[in-house]
mmCIF file of C-alpha atoms in Angstrom:
data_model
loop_
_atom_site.group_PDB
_atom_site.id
_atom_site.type_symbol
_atom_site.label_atom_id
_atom_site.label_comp_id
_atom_site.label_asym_id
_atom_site.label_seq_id
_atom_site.Cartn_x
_atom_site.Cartn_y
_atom_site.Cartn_z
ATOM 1 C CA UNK A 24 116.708 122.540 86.602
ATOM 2 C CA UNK A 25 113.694 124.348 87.869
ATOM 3 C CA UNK A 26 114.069 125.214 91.588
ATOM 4 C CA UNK A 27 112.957 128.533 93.869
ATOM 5 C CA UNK A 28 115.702 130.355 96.115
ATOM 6 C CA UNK A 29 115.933 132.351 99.114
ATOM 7 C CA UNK A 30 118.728 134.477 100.378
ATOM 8 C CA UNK A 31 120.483 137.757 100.664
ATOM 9 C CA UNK A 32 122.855 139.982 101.649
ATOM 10 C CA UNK A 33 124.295 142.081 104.309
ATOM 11 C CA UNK A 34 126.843 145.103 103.718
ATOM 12 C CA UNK A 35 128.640 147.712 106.150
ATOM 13 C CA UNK A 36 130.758 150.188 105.210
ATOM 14 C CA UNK A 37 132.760 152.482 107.508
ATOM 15 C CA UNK A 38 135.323 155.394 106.939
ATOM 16 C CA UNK A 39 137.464 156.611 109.986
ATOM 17 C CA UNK A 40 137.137 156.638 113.426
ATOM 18 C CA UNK A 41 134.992 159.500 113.676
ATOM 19 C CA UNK A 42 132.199 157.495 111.334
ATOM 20 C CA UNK A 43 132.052 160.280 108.685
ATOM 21 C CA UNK A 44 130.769 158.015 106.601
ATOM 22 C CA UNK A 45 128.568 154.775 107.139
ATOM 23 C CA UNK A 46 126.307 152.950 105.358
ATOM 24 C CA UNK A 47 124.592 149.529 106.332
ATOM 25 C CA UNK A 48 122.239 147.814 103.804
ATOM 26 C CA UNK A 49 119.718 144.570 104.234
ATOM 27 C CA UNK A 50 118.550 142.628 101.170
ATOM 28 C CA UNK A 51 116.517 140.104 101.761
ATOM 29 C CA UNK A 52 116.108 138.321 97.993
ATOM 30 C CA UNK A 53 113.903 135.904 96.832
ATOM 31 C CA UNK A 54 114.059 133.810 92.914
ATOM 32 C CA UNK A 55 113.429 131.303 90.409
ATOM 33 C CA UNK A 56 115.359 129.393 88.556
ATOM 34 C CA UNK A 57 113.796 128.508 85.152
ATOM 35 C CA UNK A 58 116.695 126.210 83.780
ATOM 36 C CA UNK A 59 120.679 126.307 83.787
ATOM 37 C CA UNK A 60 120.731 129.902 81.785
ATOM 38 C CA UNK A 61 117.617 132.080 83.328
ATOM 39 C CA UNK A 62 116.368 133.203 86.810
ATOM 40 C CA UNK A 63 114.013 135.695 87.572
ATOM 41 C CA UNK A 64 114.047 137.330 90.928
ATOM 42 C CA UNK A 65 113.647 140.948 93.497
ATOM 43 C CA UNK A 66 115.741 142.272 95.734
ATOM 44 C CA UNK A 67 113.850 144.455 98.927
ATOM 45 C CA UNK A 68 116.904 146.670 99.872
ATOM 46 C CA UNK A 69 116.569 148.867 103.240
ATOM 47 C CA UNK A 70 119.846 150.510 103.845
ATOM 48 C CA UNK A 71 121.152 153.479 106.321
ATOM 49 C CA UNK A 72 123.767 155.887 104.812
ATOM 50 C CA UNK A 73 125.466 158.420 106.777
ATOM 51 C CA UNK A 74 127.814 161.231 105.391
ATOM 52 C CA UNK A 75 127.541 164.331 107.245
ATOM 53 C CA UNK A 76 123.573 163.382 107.353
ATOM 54 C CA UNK A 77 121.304 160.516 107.690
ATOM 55 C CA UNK A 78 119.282 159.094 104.385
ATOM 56 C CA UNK A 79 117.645 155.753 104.395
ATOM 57 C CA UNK A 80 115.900 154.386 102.157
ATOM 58 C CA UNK A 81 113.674 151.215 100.764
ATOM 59 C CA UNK A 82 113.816 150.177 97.456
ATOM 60 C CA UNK A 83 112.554 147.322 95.733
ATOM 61 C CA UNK A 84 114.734 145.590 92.427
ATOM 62 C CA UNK A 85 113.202 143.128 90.316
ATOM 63 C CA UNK A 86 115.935 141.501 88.064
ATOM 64 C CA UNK A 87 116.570 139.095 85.361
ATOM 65 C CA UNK A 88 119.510 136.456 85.832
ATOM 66 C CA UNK A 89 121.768 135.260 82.529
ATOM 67 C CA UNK A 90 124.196 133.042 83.868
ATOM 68 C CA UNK A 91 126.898 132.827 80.910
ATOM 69 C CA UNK A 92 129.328 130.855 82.143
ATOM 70 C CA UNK A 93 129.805 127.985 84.441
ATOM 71 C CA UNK A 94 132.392 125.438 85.264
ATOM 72 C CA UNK A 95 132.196 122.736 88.016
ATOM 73 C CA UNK A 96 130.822 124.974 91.059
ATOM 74 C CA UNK A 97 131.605 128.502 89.635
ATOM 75 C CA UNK A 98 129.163 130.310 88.008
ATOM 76 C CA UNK A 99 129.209 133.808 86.440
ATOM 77 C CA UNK A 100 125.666 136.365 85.954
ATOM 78 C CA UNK A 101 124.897 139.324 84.598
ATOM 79 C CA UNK A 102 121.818 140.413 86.219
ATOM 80 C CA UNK A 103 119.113 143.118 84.121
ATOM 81 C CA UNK A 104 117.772 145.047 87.015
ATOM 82 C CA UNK A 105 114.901 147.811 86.878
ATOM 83 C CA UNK A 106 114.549 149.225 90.819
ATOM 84 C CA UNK A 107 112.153 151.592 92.050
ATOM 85 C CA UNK A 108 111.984 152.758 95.625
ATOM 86 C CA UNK A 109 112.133 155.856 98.290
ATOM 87 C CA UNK A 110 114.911 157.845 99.878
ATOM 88 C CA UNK A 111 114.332 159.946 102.973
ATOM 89 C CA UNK A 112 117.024 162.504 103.933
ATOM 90 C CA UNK A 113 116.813 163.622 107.806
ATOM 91 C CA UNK A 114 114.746 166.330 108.280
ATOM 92 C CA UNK A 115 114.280 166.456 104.388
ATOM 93 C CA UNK A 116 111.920 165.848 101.604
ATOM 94 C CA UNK A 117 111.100 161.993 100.506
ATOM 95 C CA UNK A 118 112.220 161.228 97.086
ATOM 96 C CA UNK A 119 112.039 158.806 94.240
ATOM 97 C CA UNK A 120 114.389 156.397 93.527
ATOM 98 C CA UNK A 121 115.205 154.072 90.991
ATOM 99 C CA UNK A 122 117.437 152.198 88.593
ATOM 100 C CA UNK A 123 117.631 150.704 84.893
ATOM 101 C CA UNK A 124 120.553 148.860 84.296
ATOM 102 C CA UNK A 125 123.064 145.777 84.470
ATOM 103 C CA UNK A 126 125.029 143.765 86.989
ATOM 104 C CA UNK A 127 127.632 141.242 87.199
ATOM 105 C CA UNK A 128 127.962 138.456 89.876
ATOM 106 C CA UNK A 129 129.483 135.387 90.483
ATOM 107 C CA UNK A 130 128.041 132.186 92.326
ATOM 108 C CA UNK A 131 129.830 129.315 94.150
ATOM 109 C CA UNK A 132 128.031 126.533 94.877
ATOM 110 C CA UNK A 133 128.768 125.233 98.648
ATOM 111 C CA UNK A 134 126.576 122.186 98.038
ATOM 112 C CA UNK A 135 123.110 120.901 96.816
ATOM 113 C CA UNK A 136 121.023 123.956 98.697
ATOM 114 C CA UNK A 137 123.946 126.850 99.358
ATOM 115 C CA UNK A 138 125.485 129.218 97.435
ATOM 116 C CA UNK A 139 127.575 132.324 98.209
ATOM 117 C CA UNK A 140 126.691 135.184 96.024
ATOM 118 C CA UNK A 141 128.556 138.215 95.708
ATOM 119 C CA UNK A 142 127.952 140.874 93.093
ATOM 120 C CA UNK A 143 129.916 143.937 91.930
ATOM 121 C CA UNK A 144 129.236 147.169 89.900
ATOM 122 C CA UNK A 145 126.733 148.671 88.063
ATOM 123 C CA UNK A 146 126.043 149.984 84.578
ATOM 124 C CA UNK A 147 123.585 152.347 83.611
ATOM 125 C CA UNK A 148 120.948 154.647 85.365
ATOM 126 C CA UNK A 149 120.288 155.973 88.599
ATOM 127 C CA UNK A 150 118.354 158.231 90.111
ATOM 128 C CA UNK A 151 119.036 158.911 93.826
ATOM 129 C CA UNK A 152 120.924 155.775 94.501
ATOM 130 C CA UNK A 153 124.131 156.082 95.998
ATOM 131 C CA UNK A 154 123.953 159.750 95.109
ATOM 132 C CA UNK A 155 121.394 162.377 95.067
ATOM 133 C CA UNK A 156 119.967 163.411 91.427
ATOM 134 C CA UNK A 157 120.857 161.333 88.469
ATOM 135 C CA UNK A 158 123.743 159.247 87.374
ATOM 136 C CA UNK A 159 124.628 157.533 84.000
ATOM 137 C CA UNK A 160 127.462 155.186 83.898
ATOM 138 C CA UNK A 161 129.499 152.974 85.554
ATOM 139 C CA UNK A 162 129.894 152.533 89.189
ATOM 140 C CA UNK A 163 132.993 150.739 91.348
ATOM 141 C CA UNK A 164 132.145 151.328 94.483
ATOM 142 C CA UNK A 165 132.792 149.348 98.337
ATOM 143 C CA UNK A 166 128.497 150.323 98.111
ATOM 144 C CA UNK A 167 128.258 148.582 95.009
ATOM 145 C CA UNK A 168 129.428 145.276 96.474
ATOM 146 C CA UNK A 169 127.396 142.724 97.622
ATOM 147 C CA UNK A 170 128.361 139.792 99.200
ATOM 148 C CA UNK A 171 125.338 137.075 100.306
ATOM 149 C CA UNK A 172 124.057 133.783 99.944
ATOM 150 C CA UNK A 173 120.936 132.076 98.363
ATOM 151 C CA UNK A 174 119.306 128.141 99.482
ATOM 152 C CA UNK A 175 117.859 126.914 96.884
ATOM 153 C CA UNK A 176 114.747 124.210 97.448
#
């Protein structure tokens, strides 16, 4: 069934006491559902990574939804995302970002309107995401999981 949805996620990531490392990311997301199968949707991601330096960056991710699988209020996605966006290292240069590539998920349906979303991994391309210069591949990382919700109306 046809129906728009609103939602996101929130992740924070620490290591140590000290706070070597920590990252925070907000993404606000925003979607269509075209029937049972397809969605089309964007991300806006603004997150805050620190590991021995500050970098924060904005990036915007369109995606496709396939949702392959679903039985009673379970249902499994791959998402097709192409993301484009900035990264700005303290006291450094501004650079490009961006991603081509695929993303699995999985959807629980709370009720008519709720869902909790969480999605981990990613296959494919990046370009200053999660690490500075390029990246082919795939990617298990505690940054590369994303756990949210969506309302749908």
């Amino acid at each position: 069934h046809k129906t728009f949805y609103v939602g996101g996620s929130f992740e924070r990531f620490g290591v140590t006491a000290q706070a070597t490392h920590f990252f925070l990311k907000f993404a606000p997301e925003v979607g269509y559902n075209f029937n049972e199968t397809w969605a089309l949707g964007a991300e806006l991601d603004y997150s805050h990574n620190y590991n021995g330096g500050q970098q924060k960056s904005v990036i915007v991710a369109p995606y496709i939804r396939w949702s392959y699988c679903e039985t009673g209020a379970v249902r499994l996605f791959l998402d097709g995302t192409a993301a484009l966006g900035f990264v700005k290292v303290k006291d450094g240069d501004t650079t490009k970002a961006g991603q081509v590539g695929l993303r699995p998920g999985i959807a629980v349906k709370l009720n008519d309107h709720f869902s909790f979303i969480a999605k981990y991994g990613f296959l494919g391309y990046r370009r200053n995401i999660n690490t500075l210069g390029d990246s082919f591949g795939l990617e298990l990382t505690s940054e590369d999981l994303s756990i949210g919700f969506h309302y749908a109306f």
